[in-house]
Coordinates of C-alpha atoms and ligand atoms in Angstrom, one line a residue:
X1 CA 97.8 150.5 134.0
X2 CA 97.0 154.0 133.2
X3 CA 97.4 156.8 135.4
X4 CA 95.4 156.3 138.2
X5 CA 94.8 157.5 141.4
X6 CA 97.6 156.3 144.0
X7 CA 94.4 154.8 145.8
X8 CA 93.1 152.5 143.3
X9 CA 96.8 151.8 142.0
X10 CA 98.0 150.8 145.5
X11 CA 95.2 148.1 145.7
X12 CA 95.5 146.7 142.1
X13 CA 99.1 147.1 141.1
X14 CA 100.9 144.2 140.5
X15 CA 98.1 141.8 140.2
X16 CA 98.0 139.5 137.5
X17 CA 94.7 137.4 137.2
X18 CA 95.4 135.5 133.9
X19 CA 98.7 134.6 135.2
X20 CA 97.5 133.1 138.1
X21 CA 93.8 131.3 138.2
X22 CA 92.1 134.8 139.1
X23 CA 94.0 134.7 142.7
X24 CA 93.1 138.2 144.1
X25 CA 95.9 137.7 145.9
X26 CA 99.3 137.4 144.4
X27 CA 100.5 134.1 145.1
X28 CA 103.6 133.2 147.1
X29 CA 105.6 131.1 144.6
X30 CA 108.4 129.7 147.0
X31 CA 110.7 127.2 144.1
X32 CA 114.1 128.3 143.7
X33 CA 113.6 126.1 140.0
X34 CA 112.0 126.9 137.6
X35 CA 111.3 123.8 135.0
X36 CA 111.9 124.8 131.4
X37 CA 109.1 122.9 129.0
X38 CA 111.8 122.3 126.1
X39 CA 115.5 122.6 125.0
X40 CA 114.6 126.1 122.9
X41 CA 112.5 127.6 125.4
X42 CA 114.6 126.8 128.0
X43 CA 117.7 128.3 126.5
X44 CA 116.2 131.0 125.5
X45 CA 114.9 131.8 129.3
X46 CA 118.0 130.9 130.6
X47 CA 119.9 133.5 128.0
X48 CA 117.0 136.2 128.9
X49 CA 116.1 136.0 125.2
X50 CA 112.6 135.5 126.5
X51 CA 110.6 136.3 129.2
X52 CA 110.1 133.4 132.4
X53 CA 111.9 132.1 135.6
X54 CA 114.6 129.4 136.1
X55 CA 116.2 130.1 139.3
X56 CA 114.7 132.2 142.5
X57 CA 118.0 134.8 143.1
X58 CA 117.0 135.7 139.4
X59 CA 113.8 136.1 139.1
X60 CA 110.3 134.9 140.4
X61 CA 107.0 135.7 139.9
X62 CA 105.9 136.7 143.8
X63 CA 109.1 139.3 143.6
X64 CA 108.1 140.3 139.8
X65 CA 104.7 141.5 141.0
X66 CA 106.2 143.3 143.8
X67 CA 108.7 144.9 141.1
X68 CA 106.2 145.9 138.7
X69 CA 104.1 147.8 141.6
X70 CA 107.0 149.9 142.9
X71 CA 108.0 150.3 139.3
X72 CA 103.8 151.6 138.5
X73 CA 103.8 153.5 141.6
X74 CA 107.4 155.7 141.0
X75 CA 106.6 155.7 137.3
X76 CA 109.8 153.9 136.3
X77 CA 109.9 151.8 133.6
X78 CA 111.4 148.6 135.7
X79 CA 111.7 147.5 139.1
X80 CA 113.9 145.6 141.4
X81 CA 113.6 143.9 145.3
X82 CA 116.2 143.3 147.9
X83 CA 116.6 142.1 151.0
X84 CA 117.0 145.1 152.7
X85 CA 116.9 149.1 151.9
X86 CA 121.1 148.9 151.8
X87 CA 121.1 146.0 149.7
X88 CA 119.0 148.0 147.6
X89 CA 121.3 151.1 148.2
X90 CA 124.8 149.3 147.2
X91 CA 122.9 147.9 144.3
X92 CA 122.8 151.0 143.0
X93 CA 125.8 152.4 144.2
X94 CA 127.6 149.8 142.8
X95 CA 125.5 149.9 139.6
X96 CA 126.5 153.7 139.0
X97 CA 130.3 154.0 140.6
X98 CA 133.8 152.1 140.7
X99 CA 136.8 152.5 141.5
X100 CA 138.2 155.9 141.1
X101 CA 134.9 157.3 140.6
X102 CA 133.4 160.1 142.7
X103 CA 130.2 161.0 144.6
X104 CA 128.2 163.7 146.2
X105 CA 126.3 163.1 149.1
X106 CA 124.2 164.7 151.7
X107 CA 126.0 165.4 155.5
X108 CA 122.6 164.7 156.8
X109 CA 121.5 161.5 156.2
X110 CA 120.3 157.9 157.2
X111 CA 123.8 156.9 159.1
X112 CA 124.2 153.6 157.0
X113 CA 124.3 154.9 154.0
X114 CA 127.1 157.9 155.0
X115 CA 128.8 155.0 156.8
X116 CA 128.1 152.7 153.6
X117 CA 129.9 155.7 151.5
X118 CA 132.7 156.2 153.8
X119 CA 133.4 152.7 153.7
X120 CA 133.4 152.0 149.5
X121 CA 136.3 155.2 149.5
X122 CA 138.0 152.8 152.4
X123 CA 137.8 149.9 150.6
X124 CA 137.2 150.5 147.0
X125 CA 138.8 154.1 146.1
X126 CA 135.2 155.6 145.8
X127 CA 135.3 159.0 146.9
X128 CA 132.5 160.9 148.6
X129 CA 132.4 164.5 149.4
X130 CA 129.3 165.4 151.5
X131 CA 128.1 168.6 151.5
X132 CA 124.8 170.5 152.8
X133 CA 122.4 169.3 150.2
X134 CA 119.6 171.9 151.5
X135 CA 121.4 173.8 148.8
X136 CA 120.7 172.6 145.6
X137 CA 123.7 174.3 144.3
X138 CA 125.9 172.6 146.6
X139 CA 126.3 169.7 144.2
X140 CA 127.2 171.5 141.5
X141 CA 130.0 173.3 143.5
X142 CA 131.3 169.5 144.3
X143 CA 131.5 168.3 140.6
X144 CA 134.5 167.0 139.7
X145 CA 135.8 165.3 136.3
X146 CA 135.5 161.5 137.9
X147 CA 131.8 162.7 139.5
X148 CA 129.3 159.8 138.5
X149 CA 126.6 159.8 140.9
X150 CA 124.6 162.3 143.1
X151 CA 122.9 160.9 146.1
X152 CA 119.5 162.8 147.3
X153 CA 117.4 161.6 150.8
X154 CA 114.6 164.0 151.1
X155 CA 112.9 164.5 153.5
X156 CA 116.6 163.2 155.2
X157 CA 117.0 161.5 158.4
X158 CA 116.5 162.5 160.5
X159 CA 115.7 166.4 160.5
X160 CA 113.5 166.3 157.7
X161 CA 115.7 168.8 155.6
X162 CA 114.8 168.9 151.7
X163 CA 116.4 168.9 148.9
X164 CA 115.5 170.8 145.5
X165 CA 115.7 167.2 143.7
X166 CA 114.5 168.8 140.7
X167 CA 117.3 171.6 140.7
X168 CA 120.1 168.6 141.6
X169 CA 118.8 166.3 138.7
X170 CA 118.9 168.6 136.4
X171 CA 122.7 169.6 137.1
X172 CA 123.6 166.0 137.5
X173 CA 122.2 165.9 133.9
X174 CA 124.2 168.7 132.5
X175 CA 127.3 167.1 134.3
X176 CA 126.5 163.9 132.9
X177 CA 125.7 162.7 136.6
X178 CA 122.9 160.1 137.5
X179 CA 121.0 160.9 140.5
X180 CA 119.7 158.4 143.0
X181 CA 117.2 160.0 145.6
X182 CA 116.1 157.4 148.6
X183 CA 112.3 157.9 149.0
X184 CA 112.0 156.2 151.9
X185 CA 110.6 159.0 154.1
X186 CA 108.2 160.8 151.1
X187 CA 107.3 157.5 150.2
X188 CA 105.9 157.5 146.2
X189 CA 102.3 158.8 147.9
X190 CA 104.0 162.2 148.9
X191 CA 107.0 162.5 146.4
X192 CA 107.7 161.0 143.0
X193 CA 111.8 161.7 142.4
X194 CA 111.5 160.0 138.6
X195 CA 109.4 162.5 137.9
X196 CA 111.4 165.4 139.3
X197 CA 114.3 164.0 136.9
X198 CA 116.0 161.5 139.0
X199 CA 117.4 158.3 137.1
X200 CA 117.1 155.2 139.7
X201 CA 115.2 155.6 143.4
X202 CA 115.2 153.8 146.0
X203 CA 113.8 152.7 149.2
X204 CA 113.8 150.7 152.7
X205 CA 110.5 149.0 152.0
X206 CA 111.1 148.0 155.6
X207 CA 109.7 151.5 156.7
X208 CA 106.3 152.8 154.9
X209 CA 105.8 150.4 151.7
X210 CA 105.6 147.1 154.3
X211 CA 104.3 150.0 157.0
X212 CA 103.5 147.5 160.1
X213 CA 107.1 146.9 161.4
X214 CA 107.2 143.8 160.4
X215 CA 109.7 143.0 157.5
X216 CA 112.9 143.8 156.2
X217 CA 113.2 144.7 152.2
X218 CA 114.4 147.2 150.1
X219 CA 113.6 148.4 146.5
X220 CA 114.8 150.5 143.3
X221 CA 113.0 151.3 140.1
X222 CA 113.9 153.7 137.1
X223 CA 114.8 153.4 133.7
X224 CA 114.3 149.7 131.9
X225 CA 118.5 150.7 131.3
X226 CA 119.5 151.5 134.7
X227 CA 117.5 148.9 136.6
X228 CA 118.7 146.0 134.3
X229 CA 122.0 146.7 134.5
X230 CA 121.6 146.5 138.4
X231 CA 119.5 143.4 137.6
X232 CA 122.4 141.3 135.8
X233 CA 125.2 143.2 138.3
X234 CA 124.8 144.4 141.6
X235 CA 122.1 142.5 142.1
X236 CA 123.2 139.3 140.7
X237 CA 126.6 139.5 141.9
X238 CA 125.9 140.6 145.5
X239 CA 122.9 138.1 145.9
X240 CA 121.0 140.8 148.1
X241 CA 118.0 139.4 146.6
X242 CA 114.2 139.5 148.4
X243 CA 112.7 136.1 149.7
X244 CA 109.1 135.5 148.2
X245 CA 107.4 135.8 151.4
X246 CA 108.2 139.0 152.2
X247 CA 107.7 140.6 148.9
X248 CA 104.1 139.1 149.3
X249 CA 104.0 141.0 152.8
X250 CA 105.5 144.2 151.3
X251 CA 102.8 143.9 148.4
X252 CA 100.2 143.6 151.6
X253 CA 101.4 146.9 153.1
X254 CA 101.3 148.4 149.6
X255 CA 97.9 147.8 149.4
X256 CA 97.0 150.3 152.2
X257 CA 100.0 153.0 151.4
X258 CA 97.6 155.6 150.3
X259 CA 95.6 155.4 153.5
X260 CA 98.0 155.4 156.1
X261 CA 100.3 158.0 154.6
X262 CA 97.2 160.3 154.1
X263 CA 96.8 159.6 157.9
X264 CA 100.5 160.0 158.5
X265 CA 101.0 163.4 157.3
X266 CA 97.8 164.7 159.0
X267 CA 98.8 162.8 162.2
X268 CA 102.3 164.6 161.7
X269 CA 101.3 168.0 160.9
X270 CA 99.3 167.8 164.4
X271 CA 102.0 166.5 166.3
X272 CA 104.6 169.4 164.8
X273 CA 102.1 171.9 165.9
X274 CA 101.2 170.6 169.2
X275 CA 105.3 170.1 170.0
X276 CA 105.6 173.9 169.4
X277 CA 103.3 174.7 172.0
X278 CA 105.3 173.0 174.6
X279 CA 107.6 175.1 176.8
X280 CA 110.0 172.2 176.7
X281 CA 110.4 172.2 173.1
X282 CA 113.1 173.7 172.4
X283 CA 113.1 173.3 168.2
X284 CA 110.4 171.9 165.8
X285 CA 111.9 170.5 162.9
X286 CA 109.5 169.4 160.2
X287 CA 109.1 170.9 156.7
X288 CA 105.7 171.8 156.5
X289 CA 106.0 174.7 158.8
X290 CA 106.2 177.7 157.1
X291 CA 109.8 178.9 158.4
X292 CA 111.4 175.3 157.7
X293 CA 114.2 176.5 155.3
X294 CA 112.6 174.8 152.5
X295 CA 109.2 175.1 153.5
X296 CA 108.7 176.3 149.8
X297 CA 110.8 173.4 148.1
X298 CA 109.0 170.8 149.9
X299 CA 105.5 172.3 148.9
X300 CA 106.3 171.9 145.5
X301 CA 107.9 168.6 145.3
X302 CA 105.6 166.9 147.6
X303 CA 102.1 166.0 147.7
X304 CA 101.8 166.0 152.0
X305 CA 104.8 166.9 154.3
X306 CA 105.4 162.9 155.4
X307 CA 104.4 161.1 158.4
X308 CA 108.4 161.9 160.0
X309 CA 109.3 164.7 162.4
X310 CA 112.4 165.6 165.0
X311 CA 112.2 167.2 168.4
X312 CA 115.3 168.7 170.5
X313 CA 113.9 168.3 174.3
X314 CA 117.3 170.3 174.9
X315 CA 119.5 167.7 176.8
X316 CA 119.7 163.7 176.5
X317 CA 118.7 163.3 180.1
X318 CA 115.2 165.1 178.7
X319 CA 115.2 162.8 176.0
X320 CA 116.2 159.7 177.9
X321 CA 113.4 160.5 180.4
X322 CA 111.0 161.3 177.5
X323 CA 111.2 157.6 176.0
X324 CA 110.9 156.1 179.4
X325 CA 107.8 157.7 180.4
X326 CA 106.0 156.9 177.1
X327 CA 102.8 154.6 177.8
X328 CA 101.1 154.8 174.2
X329 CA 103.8 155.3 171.4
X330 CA 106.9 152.9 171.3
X331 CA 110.2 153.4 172.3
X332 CA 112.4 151.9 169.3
X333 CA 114.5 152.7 166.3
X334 CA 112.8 152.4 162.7
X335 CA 109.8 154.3 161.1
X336 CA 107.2 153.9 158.6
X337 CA 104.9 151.5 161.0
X338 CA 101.3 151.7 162.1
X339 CA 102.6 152.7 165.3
X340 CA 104.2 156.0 166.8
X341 CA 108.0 155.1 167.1
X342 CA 110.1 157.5 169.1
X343 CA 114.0 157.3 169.4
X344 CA 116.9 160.0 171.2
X345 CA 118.8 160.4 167.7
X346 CA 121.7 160.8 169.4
X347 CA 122.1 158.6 171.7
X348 CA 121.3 155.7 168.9
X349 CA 120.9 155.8 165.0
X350 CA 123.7 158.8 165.1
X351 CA 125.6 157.2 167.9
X352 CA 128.1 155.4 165.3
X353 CA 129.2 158.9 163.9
X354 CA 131.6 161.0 165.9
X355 CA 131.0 164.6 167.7
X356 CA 131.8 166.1 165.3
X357 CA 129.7 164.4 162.5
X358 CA 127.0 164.7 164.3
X359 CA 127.1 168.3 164.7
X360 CA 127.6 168.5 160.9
X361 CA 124.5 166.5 160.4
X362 CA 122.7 169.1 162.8
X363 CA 122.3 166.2 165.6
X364 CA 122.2 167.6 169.0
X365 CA 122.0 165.6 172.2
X366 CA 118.7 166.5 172.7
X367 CA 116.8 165.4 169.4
X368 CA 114.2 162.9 169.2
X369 CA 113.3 161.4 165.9
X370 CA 109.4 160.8 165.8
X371 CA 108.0 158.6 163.2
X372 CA 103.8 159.5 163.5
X373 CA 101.9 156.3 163.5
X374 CA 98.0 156.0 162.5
X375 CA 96.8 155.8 166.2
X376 CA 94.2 158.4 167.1
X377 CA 96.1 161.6 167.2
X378 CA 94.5 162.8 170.6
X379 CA 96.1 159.8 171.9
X380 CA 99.5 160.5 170.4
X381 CA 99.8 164.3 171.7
X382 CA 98.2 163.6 175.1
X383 CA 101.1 160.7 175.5
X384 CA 103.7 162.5 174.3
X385 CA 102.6 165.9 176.1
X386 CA 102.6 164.3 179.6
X387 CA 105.8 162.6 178.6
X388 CA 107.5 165.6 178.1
X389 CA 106.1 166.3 181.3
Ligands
PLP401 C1 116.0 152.3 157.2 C2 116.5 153.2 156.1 C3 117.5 152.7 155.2 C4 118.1 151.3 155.3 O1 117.1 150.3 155.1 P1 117.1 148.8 155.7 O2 115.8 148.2 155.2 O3 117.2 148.9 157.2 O4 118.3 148.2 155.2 C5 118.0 153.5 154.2 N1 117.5 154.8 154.1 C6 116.6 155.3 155.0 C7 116.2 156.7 154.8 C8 116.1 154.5 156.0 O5 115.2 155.1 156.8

């Protein structure tokens, strides 16, 4: 498909009518095996000398059309599903680095992943140096001869801090670096990394692509070179592979992405505004505010400011007493649903990093992490106002 509009592509990508009796719908294929018609063809399958399926952790056509969306709607050439946003995230770890390789990394990030990195330099020699990727040049400063891959999360988790993923790509290129940026927050509506010069991204498709809280998937796209060698490897290898019912219910969430992130950041940029206003507010973080520190960054590299925002409420007795006096938005961890979801950062996501980590990361006891549903946004304010009470 040409380029569209997000709109129209979100509600037609991926469909295949010829392939499939004219099903508006993309069909759930559920066969693990895939019957091959003769001994040429199916050889030829089999040694991917032509296109088709012959076993489900290798390929299927439910997952294919869920690959070839994210691929349409990040502009990469190929795409690839997982079970989950890390399986999707080691894939392309693994993909990119080995042993006695090196990588540079946000300090502010989803706590997996740091914990993900930590734990390939424990295990497998993989070293990581993290360093305060609101400064583009940051990475370059980290560069060393063994460097192999740059990791980017803008907007991060979770204080929505930015990073220049143009200016990063293009020193990762000069360094002969690949860049991997996790979208999961911008989602492709807001932010489109490939475009910006990154080589693979990737996603928890668990948050805004499935958007209604309930699945678990993850997935990458990015050059036909980068995501076939994750295809045939990490992938492959690690098994981390999507089941065909939930790629059908991440394509259903697709289908609305451009709505409800268009509602999202609105929603969002309410919220931030209406926090500020609150005596017991103590910081706003959110990068479409003018004096965020890369207020300017973030208005060029994104289309909206993102449906995510963070609150410090000063203490975690404020914030503990904030999530219990909720009646309309929910109290859990996760983002990226219909519904207002509200966690004490702290206190949860951030808990499995130490003190001082999470004072690197900018985590104070008091933070709330506020992922902006679709719900009326008079609703959401007056909850969360008389919450704070
Ligand atoms: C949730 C999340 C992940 C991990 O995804 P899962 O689907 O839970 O495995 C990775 N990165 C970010 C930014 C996330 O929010």
């Amino acid at each position: 498909m040409s380029k569209k509009s997000i709109y129209t592509e979100a509600v037609h990508a991926g469909v295949d009518l010829d392939a499939n009796h004219g099903a508006a719908s993309v069909p759930i294929y559920t066969a693990s095996v895939f019957a091959f018609e003769n001994a040429d063809e199916g050889i030829a399958i089999h040694n991917y000398e032509k296109p088709g399926y012959f076993y489900g952790r290798l390929g299927n056509p439910t997952v294919d059309a869920l690959e070839r969306t994210v691929a349409e709607l990040e502009r990469g050439e190929a795409g690839l599903a997982f079970a989950s946003g890390m399986a999707a995230i080691s894939a392309a770890a693994f993909t990119l680095v080995g042993s006695g390789d090196h990588v540079v990394a946000p300090e502010s990030m989803y706590s997996t992943t740091t914990n993900f990195l930590k734990h390939i330099g424990e295990s497998f020699g993989v070293e990581t140096t993290f360093v305060d990727a609101s400064n583009a040049e940051s990475y370059a400063a980290a560069v060393k001869p063994n460097t192999r891959m740059f990791w980017v999360e803008s907007p991060s988790n979770p204080l929505v801090r930015i990073t220049d993923i143009a200016e990063v790509a293009s020193i990762g290129r000069s360094a002969g670096v690949a860049t991997v940026v996790d979208n999961t927050f911008a989602t492709p509506y807001n932010q489109r990394p490939l475009e910006l010069g990154a080589d693979l991204v990737i996603h928890s498709a668990t948050k805004y692509l499935g958007g209604h809280s309930d699945l678990t998937a993850g997935v990458m796209a990015g050059s036909r070179e980068l995501v076939e060698k994750a295809r045939h490897g990490a992938a492959k290898f690690y098994g981390g592979n999507i089941a065909p019912q939930v790629a059908w219910l991440v394509l259903r969430g697709i289908k609305t992405l451009a709505l409800r992130m268009e509602r999202h950041n609105s929603n969002t940029f309410a919220l931030a505004n209406m926090l500020l206003e609150h005596s017991a507010v103590q910081a706003v973080h959110y990068p479409g505010f003018e004096d965020h520190v890369n207020h300017e960054i973030a208005k060029r590299q994104m289309h909206g400011f993102g449906g995510m925002l963070a609150a410090d409420v000063g203490t975690a007795a404020a914030a503990k007493s904030l999530v219990n006096n909720l009646k309309i938005c929910t109290f859990a961890t996760s983002l990226g649903g219909v519904e207002t979801l509200i966690q004490p950062v702290a206190l949860m996501t951030h808990a499995t990093l130490s003190a001082e980590e999470r004072s690197a990361a900018g985590v104070s006891e008091g933070l709330l992490r506020i992922s902006v549903g679709i719900e009326d946004v008079n609703d959401i304010c007056e909850d969360i106002y008389s919450a704070l009470g």
